[in-house]
C-alpha positions as a LaTeX table, in Angstrom:
\begin{tabular}{lrrr}
\hline
Residue & $x$ (\AA) & $y$ (\AA) & $z$ (\AA) \\
\hline
Unk1 & 19.97 & $-10.02$ & 8.12 \\
Unk2 & 19.21 & $-13.43$ & 6.54 \\
Unk3 & 16.18 & $-13.97$ & 9.26 \\
Unk4 & 14.85 & $-10.33$ & 7.74 \\
Unk5 & 15.73 & $-11.42$ & 4.13 \\
Unk6 & 13.65 & $-14.40$ & 4.63 \\
Unk7 & 10.80 & $-12.63$ & 6.07 \\
Unk8 & 10.89 & $-10.18$ & 3.01 \\
Unk9 & 10.84 & $-13.09$ & 0.51 \\
Unk10 & 8.03 & $-14.92$ & 2.49 \\
Unk11 & 5.99 & $-11.54$ & 2.62 \\
Unk12 & 6.31 & $-10.67$ & $-1.13$ \\
Unk13 & 5.81 & $-14.06$ & $-2.01$ \\
Unk14 & 2.64 & $-14.02$ & 0.23 \\
Unk15 & 1.55 & $-10.74$ & $-1.09$ \\
Unk16 & 1.97 & $-11.77$ & $-4.70$ \\
Unk17 & 0.17 & $-14.99$ & $-4.36$ \\
Unk18 & $-2.46$ & $-13.34$ & $-2.11$ \\
Unk19 & $-3.20$ & $-10.87$ & $-4.98$ \\
Unk20 & $-3.41$ & $-13.73$ & $-7.59$ \\
Unk21 & $-5.59$ & $-15.72$ & $-5.12$ \\
Unk22 & $-7.99$ & $-12.60$ & $-4.29$ \\
Unk23 & $-8.05$ & $-11.69$ & $-7.83$ \\
Unk24 & $-9.18$ & $-15.42$ & $-8.78$ \\
Unk25 & $-11.78$ & $-15.53$ & $-6.13$ \\
Unk26 & $-13.23$ & $-12.64$ & $-7.13$ \\
Unk27 & $-13.29$ & $-13.52$ & $-10.68$ \\
Unk28 & $-15.15$ & $-16.80$ & $-10.05$ \\
Unk29 & $-17.45$ & $-15.02$ & $-7.59$ \\
Unk30 & $-18.02$ & $-12.26$ & $-10.47$ \\
Unk31 & $-18.72$ & $-15.08$ & $-12.99$ \\
Unk32 & $-21.09$ & $-16.91$ & $-10.98$ \\
Unk33 & $-23.07$ & $-13.89$ & $-10.36$ \\
Unk34 & $-23.37$ & $-13.13$ & $-14.15$ \\
Unk35 & $-24.15$ & $-16.88$ & $-14.84$ \\
Unk36 & $-27.27$ & $-17.02$ & $-12.13$ \\
Unk37 & $-28.37$ & $-13.49$ & $-13.35$ \\
Unk38 & $-28.56$ & $-14.96$ & $-16.97$ \\
Unk39 & $-30.38$ & $-18.03$ & $-15.92$ \\
Unk40 & $-32.99$ & $-15.57$ & $-14.05$ \\
Unk41 & $-33.16$ & $-13.49$ & $-17.29$ \\
Unk42 & $-33.67$ & $-16.53$ & $-19.58$ \\
Unk43 & $-36.62$ & $-17.67$ & $-17.37$ \\
Unk44 & $-37.87$ & $-14.02$ & $-17.43$ \\
Unk45 & $-37.84$ & $-13.81$ & $-20.79$ \\
Unk46 & $-39.41$ & $-17.12$ & $-21.58$ \\
Unk47 & $-42.56$ & $-16.47$ & $-19.47$ \\
Unk48 & $-42.77$ & $-12.83$ & $-21.04$ \\
Unk49 & $-42.70$ & $-14.31$ & $-24.31$ \\
Unk50 & $-45.50$ & $-16.84$ & $-23.41$ \\
Unk51 & $-47.63$ & $-13.86$ & $-21.95$ \\
Unk52 & $-46.85$ & $-11.90$ & $-25.06$ \\
Unk53 & $-48.17$ & $-14.44$ & $-27.44$ \\
Unk54 & $-51.44$ & $-14.67$ & $-25.81$ \\
Unk55 & $-52.21$ & $-11.19$ & $-26.28$ \\
Unk56 & $-55.07$ & $-10.87$ & $-28.82$ \\
Unk57 & $-54.73$ & $-7.55$ & $-31.00$ \\
Unk58 & $-56.71$ & $-6.52$ & $-33.87$ \\
Unk59 & $-57.39$ & $-3.47$ & $-36.09$ \\
Unk60 & $-60.69$ & $-3.25$ & $-37.44$ \\
Unk61 & $-62.56$ & $-0.15$ & $-38.71$ \\
Unk62 & $-59.59$ & 2.05 & $-37.96$ \\
Unk63 & $-59.87$ & 1.51 & $-34.59$ \\
Unk64 & $-57.45$ & $-1.08$ & $-32.46$ \\
Unk65 & $-58.91$ & $-3.89$ & $-30.40$ \\
Unk66 & $-56.88$ & $-5.21$ & $-27.68$ \\
Unk67 & $-57.71$ & $-8.10$ & $-25.80$ \\
Unk68 & $-55.82$ & $-9.20$ & $-22.72$ \\
Unk69 & $-58.16$ & $-11.92$ & $-21.28$ \\
Unk70 & $-56.09$ & $-15.02$ & $-22.38$ \\
Unk71 & $-53.03$ & $-13.85$ & $-21.24$ \\
Unk72 & $-51.69$ & $-15.62$ & $-18.00$ \\
Unk73 & $-51.92$ & $-14.26$ & $-14.74$ \\
Unk74 & $-52.78$ & $-10.81$ & $-16.11$ \\
Unk75 & $-56.18$ & $-12.11$ & $-17.78$ \\
Unk76 & $-58.86$ & $-14.13$ & $-16.59$ \\
Unk77 & $-56.66$ & $-17.01$ & $-15.58$ \\
Unk78 & $-55.38$ & $-17.24$ & $-12.06$ \\
Unk79 & $-51.77$ & $-17.39$ & $-11.31$ \\
Unk80 & $-50.78$ & $-21.11$ & $-10.32$ \\
Unk81 & $-49.97$ & $-21.95$ & $-6.80$ \\
Unk82 & $-46.23$ & $-22.21$ & $-7.73$ \\
Unk83 & $-45.78$ & $-18.90$ & $-9.57$ \\
Unk84 & $-42.88$ & $-17.08$ & $-8.73$ \\
Unk85 & $-43.86$ & $-13.78$ & $-10.40$ \\
Unk86 & $-43.84$ & $-10.75$ & $-8.33$ \\
Unk87 & $-45.92$ & $-8.67$ & $-10.73$ \\
Unk88 & $-47.12$ & $-8.36$ & $-14.01$ \\
Unk89 & $-48.01$ & $-5.03$ & $-15.87$ \\
Unk90 & $-49.11$ & $-3.61$ & $-18.97$ \\
Unk91 & $-48.90$ & $-0.47$ & $-20.51$ \\
Unk92 & $-50.05$ & 1.02 & $-23.64$ \\
Unk93 & $-47.96$ & 1.95 & $-26.60$ \\
Unk94 & $-47.68$ & 5.82 & $-24.90$ \\
Unk95 & $-46.73$ & 4.18 & $-21.78$ \\
Unk96 & $-50.03$ & 4.62 & $-19.60$ \\
Unk97 & $-51.00$ & 1.78 & $-17.26$ \\
Unk98 & $-53.90$ & $-0.28$ & $-18.18$ \\
Unk99 & $-53.81$ & $-3.95$ & $-16.30$ \\
Unk100 & $-51.71$ & $-5.13$ & $-13.77$ \\
Unk101 & $-50.89$ & $-7.89$ & $-11.33$ \\
Unk102 & $-49.24$ & $-7.48$ & $-7.94$ \\
Unk103 & $-47.72$ & $-4.43$ & $-6.66$ \\
Unk104 & $-49.50$ & $-1.30$ & $-7.19$ \\
Unk105 & $-47.39$ & 0.48 & $-9.98$ \\
Unk106 & $-47.33$ & 4.07 & $-11.28$ \\
Unk107 & $-49.56$ & 5.26 & $-13.72$ \\
Unk108 & $-46.88$ & 5.83 & $-16.20$ \\
Unk109 & $-44.15$ & 3.66 & $-17.09$ \\
Unk110 & $-41.10$ & 4.61 & $-15.45$ \\
Unk111 & $-38.10$ & 3.33 & $-17.62$ \\
Unk112 & $-38.11$ & 1.10 & $-20.84$ \\
Unk113 & $-35.25$ & $-0.65$ & $-19.86$ \\
Unk114 & $-34.85$ & $-4.44$ & $-21.03$ \\
Unk115 & $-33.65$ & $-6.06$ & $-18.06$ \\
Unk116 & $-33.42$ & $-4.21$ & $-14.51$ \\
Unk117 & $-32.53$ & $-5.17$ & $-11.05$ \\
Unk118 & $-34.88$ & $-3.40$ & $-8.54$ \\
Unk119 & $-33.77$ & $-3.24$ & $-4.94$ \\
Unk120 & $-36.99$ & $-3.87$ & $-2.82$ \\
Unk121 & $-37.37$ & $-5.29$ & 0.88 \\
Unk122 & $-36.96$ & $-7.90$ & 1.68 \\
Unk123 & $-35.94$ & $-9.23$ & $-1.63$ \\
Unk124 & $-34.61$ & $-8.05$ & $-5.04$ \\
Unk125 & $-36.36$ & $-8.09$ & $-8.07$ \\
Unk126 & $-35.28$ & $-8.83$ & $-11.70$ \\
Unk127 & $-37.36$ & $-6.82$ & $-14.00$ \\
Unk128 & $-38.05$ & $-7.25$ & $-18.02$ \\
Unk129 & $-39.81$ & $-4.55$ & $-20.00$ \\
Unk130 & $-40.49$ & $-6.05$ & $-23.05$ \\
Unk131 & $-42.09$ & $-3.81$ & $-25.89$ \\
Unk132 & $-44.75$ & $-5.98$ & $-27.88$ \\
Unk133 & $-45.00$ & $-5.50$ & $-31.86$ \\
Unk134 & $-47.81$ & $-6.32$ & $-34.29$ \\
Unk135 & $-47.14$ & $-5.79$ & $-38.12$ \\
Unk136 & $-43.75$ & $-3.75$ & $-37.27$ \\
Unk137 & $-44.96$ & $-1.29$ & $-34.68$ \\
Unk138 & $-45.07$ & $-1.41$ & $-31.14$ \\
Unk139 & $-48.96$ & $-1.89$ & $-29.47$ \\
Unk140 & $-47.83$ & $-1.60$ & $-25.87$ \\
Unk141 & $-45.25$ & $-2.81$ & $-22.96$ \\
Unk142 & $-45.32$ & $-5.98$ & $-21.09$ \\
Unk143 & $-43.50$ & $-5.65$ & $-17.68$ \\
Unk144 & $-43.13$ & $-8.75$ & $-15.67$ \\
Unk145 & $-40.65$ & $-9.27$ & $-12.33$ \\
Unk146 & $-39.67$ & $-12.20$ & $-10.32$ \\
Unk147 & $-37.42$ & $-12.55$ & $-7.35$ \\
Unk148 & $-33.89$ & $-13.64$ & $-7.31$ \\
Unk149 & $-33.83$ & $-14.57$ & $-3.77$ \\
Unk150 & $-32.33$ & $-18.15$ & $-4.96$ \\
Unk151 & $-29.29$ & $-16.36$ & $-6.60$ \\
Unk152 & $-28.83$ & $-14.49$ & $-4.00$ \\
Unk153 & $-28.83$ & $-17.18$ & $-1.37$ \\
Unk154 & $-26.26$ & $-18.94$ & $-3.64$ \\
Unk155 & $-24.28$ & $-16.04$ & $-4.13$ \\
Unk156 & $-24.45$ & $-15.26$ & $-0.14$ \\
Unk157 & $-23.29$ & $-18.84$ & 0.78 \\
Unk158 & $-20.53$ & $-18.71$ & $-2.11$ \\
Unk159 & $-19.24$ & $-15.53$ & $-0.42$ \\
Unk160 & $-19.05$ & $-16.96$ & 2.86 \\
Unk161 & $-17.21$ & $-20.12$ & 1.78 \\
Unk162 & $-14.57$ & $-17.71$ & $-0.38$ \\
Unk163 & $-14.44$ & $-15.48$ & 3.33 \\
Unk164 & $-13.38$ & $-18.28$ & 5.14 \\
Unk165 & $-11.26$ & $-20.09$ & 2.56 \\
Unk166 & $-9.17$ & $-17.26$ & 1.27 \\
Unk167 & $-7.57$ & $-16.36$ & 4.54 \\
Unk168 & $-6.74$ & $-19.99$ & 5.41 \\
Unk169 & $-5.12$ & $-20.38$ & 2.08 \\
Unk170 & $-3.11$ & $-17.02$ & 2.77 \\
Unk171 & $-2.01$ & $-18.49$ & 5.62 \\
Unk172 & $-0.71$ & $-21.59$ & 4.17 \\
Unk173 & 0.49 & $-19.48$ & 1.11 \\
Unk174 & 2.74 & $-17.74$ & 3.82 \\
Unk175 & 3.94 & $-20.78$ & 5.57 \\
Unk176 & 5.11 & $-22.04$ & 2.09 \\
Unk177 & 6.86 & $-18.91$ & 1.50 \\
Unk178 & 8.50 & $-18.95$ & 4.78 \\
Unk179 & 9.87 & $-22.66$ & 4.00 \\
Unk180 & 10.72 & $-21.66$ & 0.26 \\
Unk181 & 12.46 & $-18.55$ & 1.64 \\
Unk182 & 14.50 & $-20.80$ & 3.79 \\
Unk183 & 15.49 & $-22.78$ & 1.19 \\
Unk184 & 16.47 & $-19.79$ & $-0.85$ \\
Unk185 & 18.51 & $-18.33$ & 1.38 \\
Unk186 & 20.69 & $-21.36$ & 2.15 \\
Unk187 & 23.01 & $-21.05$ & $-0.68$ \\
Unk188 & 23.42 & $-17.14$ & 0.02 \\
Unk189 & 23.96 & $-17.82$ & 3.69 \\
Unk190 & 26.44 & $-20.52$ & 3.03 \\
Unk191 & 28.45 & $-18.20$ & 0.27 \\
Unk192 & 28.14 & $-15.12$ & 2.87 \\
Unk193 & 29.87 & $-17.40$ & 5.91 \\
Unk194 & 32.57 & $-18.49$ & 3.38 \\
Unk195 & 33.07 & $-14.70$ & 2.34 \\
Unk196 & 32.74 & $-13.89$ & 5.98 \\
Unk197 & 35.32 & $-16.44$ & 7.34 \\
Unk198 & 37.80 & $-15.44$ & 4.31 \\
Unk199 & 37.67 & $-11.69$ & 5.51 \\
Unk200 & 38.06 & $-12.96$ & 9.21 \\
Unk201 & 41.23 & $-15.18$ & 8.16 \\
Unk202 & 42.74 & $-12.66$ & 5.72 \\
Unk203 & 42.54 & $-9.94$ & 8.17 \\
Unk204 & 44.00 & $-11.79$ & 10.88 \\
Unk205 & 46.95 & $-13.13$ & 8.82 \\
Unk206 & 47.44 & $-9.42$ & 7.55 \\
Unk207 & 47.90 & $-8.07$ & 11.13 \\
Unk208 & 51.15 & $-10.06$ & 11.96 \\
Unk209 & 53.26 & $-8.82$ & 8.76 \\
Unk210 & 51.72 & $-5.22$ & 9.06 \\
Unk211 & 52.79 & $-5.17$ & 13.03 \\
Unk212 & 56.19 & $-6.47$ & 11.98 \\
Unk213 & 56.41 & $-3.58$ & 9.18 \\
Unk214 & 55.24 & $-1.16$ & 11.90 \\
Unk215 & 57.61 & $-2.34$ & 14.41 \\
Unk216 & 60.56 & $-2.13$ & 11.97 \\
Unk217 & 59.68 & 1.06 & 11.29 \\
Unk218 & 59.37 & 2.51 & 14.65 \\
Unk219 & 62.62 & 0.78 & 15.45 \\
Unk220 & 64.18 & 2.83 & 12.48 \\
Unk221 & 62.71 & 5.88 & 13.85 \\
Unk222 & 64.64 & 5.75 & 16.93 \\
Unk223 & 67.88 & 6.22 & 15.09 \\
Unk224 & 69.55 & 9.47 & 15.19 \\
Unk225 & 68.12 & 11.71 & 12.53 \\
Unk226 & 71.61 & 13.06 & 11.46 \\
Unk227 & 72.07 & 9.43 & 10.16 \\
Unk228 & 69.64 & 10.50 & 7.19 \\
Unk229 & 66.92 & 12.60 & 7.00 \\
Unk230 & 65.54 & 11.51 & 3.79 \\
Unk231 & 65.55 & 7.73 & 5.14 \\
Unk232 & 63.95 & 8.81 & 8.68 \\
Unk233 & 61.32 & 10.61 & 6.54 \\
Unk234 & 60.47 & 7.44 & 4.71 \\
Unk235 & 60.29 & 5.61 & 7.74 \\
Unk236 & 57.86 & 7.82 & 9.06 \\
Unk237 & 55.49 & 7.56 & 6.27 \\
Unk238 & 55.99 & 3.90 & 6.21 \\
Unk239 & 54.92 & 3.93 & 10.08 \\
Unk240 & 51.80 & 6.15 & 9.13 \\
Unk241 & 50.74 & 4.02 & 6.34 \\
Unk242 & 51.62 & 0.80 & 8.43 \\
Unk243 & 48.98 & 2.24 & 11.19 \\
Unk244 & 46.28 & 3.31 & 8.85 \\
Unk245 & 46.32 & $-0.28$ & 7.16 \\
Unk246 & 46.38 & $-1.82$ & 10.62 \\
Unk247 & 43.09 & 0.38 & 11.67 \\
Unk248 & 41.41 & $-0.58$ & 8.22 \\
Unk249 & 42.23 & $-4.32$ & 9.10 \\
Unk250 & 41.24 & $-3.83$ & 12.63 \\
Unk251 & 37.94 & $-2.55$ & 11.41 \\
Unk252 & 37.13 & $-5.27$ & 8.82 \\
Unk253 & 38.22 & $-7.90$ & 11.46 \\
Unk254 & 35.35 & $-6.32$ & 13.88 \\
Unk255 & 32.84 & $-6.09$ & 11.06 \\
Unk256 & 33.46 & $-9.68$ & 10.23 \\
Unk257 & 33.13 & $-11.00$ & 13.48 \\
Unk258 & 30.20 & $-9.07$ & 14.89 \\
Unk259 & 28.14 & $-9.68$ & 11.69 \\
Unk260 & 24.73 & $-11.19$ & 12.52 \\
Unk261 & 23.20 & $-11.68$ & 15.71 \\
Unk262 & 24.73 & $-11.13$ & 19.22 \\
Unk263 & 26.71 & $-13.90$ & 21.27 \\
Unk264 & 23.76 & $-14.63$ & 23.61 \\
Unk265 & 26.58 & $-15.08$ & 26.25 \\
Unk266 & 27.80 & $-11.34$ & 25.91 \\
Unk267 & 23.99 & $-9.95$ & 26.54 \\
Unk268 & 23.51 & $-8.19$ & 29.57 \\
Unk269 & 21.37 & $-5.37$ & 31.31 \\
Unk270 & 22.97 & $-2.09$ & 30.78 \\
Unk271 & 22.22 & 1.28 & 32.38 \\
Unk272 & 22.80 & 3.60 & 29.39 \\
Unk273 & 23.14 & 6.58 & 31.88 \\
Unk274 & 26.37 & 5.04 & 33.08 \\
Unk275 & 27.49 & 3.96 & 29.70 \\
Unk276 & 27.16 & 7.35 & 28.36 \\
Unk277 & 29.21 & 8.79 & 31.26 \\
Unk278 & 31.85 & 6.27 & 30.82 \\
Unk279 & 31.94 & 6.86 & 27.22 \\
Unk280 & 32.59 & 10.48 & 27.30 \\
Unk281 & 35.09 & 9.96 & 30.04 \\
Unk282 & 37.00 & 7.67 & 28.30 \\
Unk283 & 36.80 & 9.65 & 24.92 \\
Unk284 & 40.26 & 10.34 & 22.89 \\
Unk285 & 41.77 & 13.59 & 23.54 \\
Unk286 & 40.73 & 14.77 & 20.33 \\
Unk287 & 37.79 & 16.76 & 21.36 \\
Unk288 & 39.49 & 18.59 & 23.96 \\
Unk289 & 42.49 & 19.31 & 21.54 \\
Unk290 & 40.06 & 20.91 & 19.01 \\
Unk291 & 38.72 & 23.06 & 21.86 \\
Unk292 & 35.10 & 21.48 & 21.66 \\
Unk293 & 32.41 & 21.51 & 24.01 \\
Unk294 & 30.86 & 18.08 & 24.46 \\
Unk295 & 27.14 & 18.40 & 26.48 \\
Unk296 & 26.01 & 15.42 & 28.00 \\
Unk297 & 21.79 & 15.30 & 28.59 \\
Unk298 & 20.71 & 12.41 & 30.50 \\
Unk299 & 17.33 & 11.78 & 32.07 \\
Unk300 & 17.16 & 11.88 & 35.95 \\
Unk301 & 15.77 & 7.89 & 35.96 \\
Unk302 & 17.88 & 5.16 & 34.82 \\
Unk303 & 17.46 & 4.05 & 31.42 \\
Unk304 & 17.84 & 0.22 & 31.14 \\
Unk305 & 18.16 & $-2.04$ & 28.23 \\
Unk306 & 19.97 & $-5.11$ & 27.13 \\
Unk307 & 22.73 & $-6.17$ & 25.01 \\
Unk308 & 26.51 & $-6.06$ & 24.54 \\
Unk309 & 27.76 & $-2.87$ & 26.42 \\
Unk310 & 31.19 & $-2.99$ & 24.74 \\
Unk311 & 29.61 & $-2.92$ & 21.29 \\
Unk312 & 27.41 & $-0.42$ & 22.35 \\
Unk313 & 29.97 & 1.61 & 24.06 \\
Unk314 & 31.99 & 1.05 & 20.48 \\
Unk315 & 29.03 & 2.49 & 18.57 \\
Unk316 & 28.50 & 5.85 & 20.62 \\
Unk317 & 32.14 & 6.45 & 20.75 \\
Unk318 & 32.69 & 6.30 & 16.87 \\
Unk319 & 29.69 & 8.75 & 16.65 \\
Unk320 & 31.28 & 11.18 & 18.93 \\
Unk321 & 34.64 & 10.93 & 17.31 \\
Unk322 & 33.30 & 11.41 & 14.03 \\
Unk323 & 31.26 & 14.52 & 15.52 \\
Unk324 & 34.49 & 15.71 & 17.00 \\
Unk325 & 36.21 & 15.18 & 13.56 \\
Unk326 & 34.01 & 17.47 & 11.62 \\
Unk327 & 33.24 & 20.11 & 13.87 \\
Unk328 & 34.94 & 23.15 & 13.94 \\
Unk329 & 37.21 & 24.61 & 16.51 \\
Unk330 & 35.12 & 26.13 & 19.57 \\
Unk331 & 32.08 & 24.03 & 18.17 \\
Unk332 & 29.68 & 22.06 & 20.46 \\
Unk333 & 28.78 & 18.43 & 20.51 \\
Unk334 & 25.54 & 17.24 & 22.24 \\
Unk335 & 25.04 & 13.65 & 23.37 \\
Unk336 & 21.48 & 12.89 & 24.58 \\
Unk337 & 19.58 & 9.98 & 26.20 \\
Unk338 & 15.76 & 10.07 & 25.75 \\
Unk339 & 13.60 & 7.47 & 26.97 \\
Unk340 & 10.15 & 7.05 & 25.30 \\
Unk341 & 7.18 & 4.68 & 26.35 \\
Unk342 & 8.26 & 2.16 & 23.57 \\
Unk343 & 11.50 & 3.10 & 22.38 \\
Unk344 & 15.06 & 4.43 & 23.55 \\
Unk345 & 16.87 & 7.31 & 21.83 \\
Unk346 & 20.74 & 8.00 & 21.89 \\
Unk347 & 21.34 & 11.09 & 19.92 \\
Unk348 & 24.73 & 12.70 & 18.82 \\
Unk349 & 24.53 & 16.17 & 17.36 \\
Unk350 & 26.82 & 18.47 & 16.23 \\
Unk351 & 27.25 & 22.36 & 14.83 \\
Unk352 & 29.91 & 21.38 & 12.28 \\
Unk353 & 30.53 & 21.16 & 8.53 \\
Unk354 & 27.21 & 18.98 & 7.92 \\
Unk355 & 26.81 & 16.32 & 4.91 \\
Unk356 & 25.65 & 17.27 & 1.39 \\
Unk357 & 22.03 & 15.81 & 0.95 \\
Unk358 & 22.98 & 13.39 & $-1.92$ \\
Unk359 & 25.50 & 11.70 & 0.40 \\
Unk360 & 23.21 & 10.86 & 3.04 \\
Unk361 & 21.99 & 7.79 & 1.78 \\
Unk362 & 25.54 & 6.08 & 1.48 \\
Unk363 & 26.82 & 7.61 & 4.79 \\
Unk364 & 26.56 & 4.32 & 6.26 \\
Unk365 & 27.94 & 2.25 & 3.43 \\
Unk366 & 31.60 & 0.63 & 4.06 \\
Unk367 & 34.22 & 2.74 & 2.58 \\
Unk368 & 32.01 & 5.33 & 1.75 \\
Unk369 & 33.57 & 8.87 & 2.08 \\
Unk370 & 31.94 & 12.28 & 1.74 \\
Unk371 & 35.17 & 14.16 & 0.98 \\
Unk372 & 37.61 & 11.53 & 0.37 \\
Unk373 & 40.79 & 13.81 & 0.62 \\
Unk374 & 39.61 & 15.62 & 3.67 \\
Unk375 & 38.62 & 12.01 & 5.42 \\
Unk376 & 42.00 & 10.68 & 4.91 \\
Unk377 & 43.55 & 14.03 & 6.32 \\
Unk378 & 41.32 & 13.03 & 9.39 \\
Unk379 & 42.49 & 9.81 & 9.70 \\
Unk380 & 39.41 & 8.01 & 8.76 \\
Unk381 & 38.85 & 4.31 & 7.23 \\
Unk382 & 35.58 & 4.86 & 5.85 \\
Unk383 & 34.51 & 2.06 & 8.27 \\
Unk384 & 33.29 & 3.85 & 11.56 \\
Unk385 & 29.80 & 4.40 & 10.44 \\
Unk386 & 29.29 & 0.95 & 9.07 \\
Unk387 & 30.47 & $-0.57$ & 12.13 \\
Unk388 & 27.86 & 1.68 & 14.26 \\
Unk389 & 24.96 & 0.57 & 11.96 \\
Unk390 & 26.10 & $-2.94$ & 12.18 \\
Unk391 & 26.34 & $-3.10$ & 15.91 \\
Unk392 & 22.89 & $-1.19$ & 16.35 \\
Unk393 & 21.33 & $-3.70$ & 13.88 \\
Unk394 & 22.58 & $-6.44$ & 15.96 \\
Unk395 & 20.84 & $-5.04$ & 18.80 \\
Unk396 & 17.49 & $-4.81$ & 17.09 \\
Unk397 & 17.50 & $-1.27$ & 16.50 \\
Unk398 & 18.20 & 1.36 & 13.95 \\
Unk399 & 20.22 & 4.51 & 13.03 \\
Unk400 & 19.26 & 7.39 & 11.16 \\
Unk401 & 21.02 & 10.89 & 10.48 \\
Unk402 & 19.64 & 14.06 & 9.25 \\
Unk403 & 22.10 & 17.06 & 8.45 \\
Unk404 & 22.62 & 20.15 & 6.83 \\
Unk405 & 25.92 & 21.65 & 5.03 \\
Unk406 & 27.18 & 24.18 & 7.36 \\
Unk407 & 24.69 & 23.65 & 10.21 \\
Unk408 & 25.60 & 20.35 & 11.78 \\
Unk409 & 24.56 & 16.76 & 11.56 \\
Unk410 & 22.18 & 14.67 & 13.97 \\
Unk411 & 22.79 & 11.07 & 14.39 \\
Unk412 & 20.12 & 9.03 & 16.15 \\
Unk413 & 20.02 & 5.61 & 17.65 \\
Unk414 & 16.65 & 3.92 & 18.24 \\
Unk415 & 16.61 & 0.94 & 20.56 \\
Unk416 & 13.77 & $-1.03$ & 21.77 \\
Unk417 & 12.81 & $-0.46$ & 25.39 \\
Unk418 & 12.60 & $-3.36$ & 27.55 \\
\hline
\end{tabular}
C-alpha cells in the first residue's frame, strides 16, 4: 500500500514537473524561433530599403519614367560574391513583372504580403514584398528573398539539445519524486503502523474478556430452563451478542495482522485446482442447508501460482459464504478457475438477490453493509469482503464485482500468472 502510494506520488510529481519542463522548453524554442525570424526580417527590410532608395522615378510631360539601373543587384550592378539574396523582383503598380534577378518568377505578382516564408527545396526562403511609394502613391512593388538556412540550423541544433536534455531531466525528476515520496510517506507510515499496532493489541486484549462473557453465558444456559425462563432468554442474547463481537474482533485482528505484504516465509507454490476442491469440501453446512447447488468448474491442466494458501482459501471461502447467504433456496452458486496467458481468474457467481448499483463502489469498504438489517440477520460483520480484498491485494492481484438486483452477482479474483 505504501509503495503504491509512493509510486503514485512520484508519478504525479514527475507528470506535473515534466509538464512544466516541456512547456518551458517549448516556450524557449518558440521564442528563439521568433527571435531568429525577426533578425532575418530586419536584415531583409534593410536590404529592400537600400534598393528602393536607388529607384529613380520621375513624372514628366504626363508620363512616368522609371529607372532601375542604379538599383543594386536588380540594375547594372552585379551582386557581390558574398550576397545571400536568393532573388529580387520588380513589379509594376498593376502587379506585372518588369525586371528580376534570380529564379524565374510568375508574370503577375502572387501575393502582396509584407513578410512570408517560402518553403523550397533544399532551403526555406524569407520573402519581403515592399510597396514603393512616390508622392503618396504606389509606383510598384519590390520583392526580395533571402535563405533562412542559418536560422534553421540553429533551431535544429537547439531542438536536438532539447530532445536529449528533456528526457534526461525527466528521469532525474522521477528519481527526485521517488525520493521525496519516500520522505512524505514516512510520517504516514509511522502513524499507520501505530494505528495497526493499537488495533491488533486492542483486538487481542478484548478477546479474553469476551471469551469469559461467552463462557459464563454458556454455562448459565446449561442450567434448567425451569429455574427462570426470562433469565435463560437473556443469557441466550448475551451469548449471541458475545459471539458476534468475538467474530468482529477476530476479523479486525485478521485485518490488522495481514495488512501490507505477505510474510516471505509463508509464500509457497499453490495448485489452485486442489485449493478450490479443498475449499468447497470444507465449506460450512450453510450452503447445503439452504438447498443450494454449488458447481465447480476447473481446467484440465493444473493452475499454479504462489502465495499463502491459507489466506487464499480464506478469501475464496468468504466469497462462497457470501454467495450462499444471499442466494435464495434452490439457487445455484458457481466457482470457476480460468487460466489465461498472463493471469489467473477465480470467479464466484450466484443467481441470488444481487447488489444495487449504487452500493457496488463501496462493497469492499470495512463495515459497509448493503442492507444493514438483513445483513445482521444473516450474521455478517461487514468485514468479510474487506478481508478478501486485503488478501488479494497482498498477493499482487485485484478483485472486481458486477451485479444486478434480482439476477445475481459475479466476484472475480485476478491473480498474476507465474
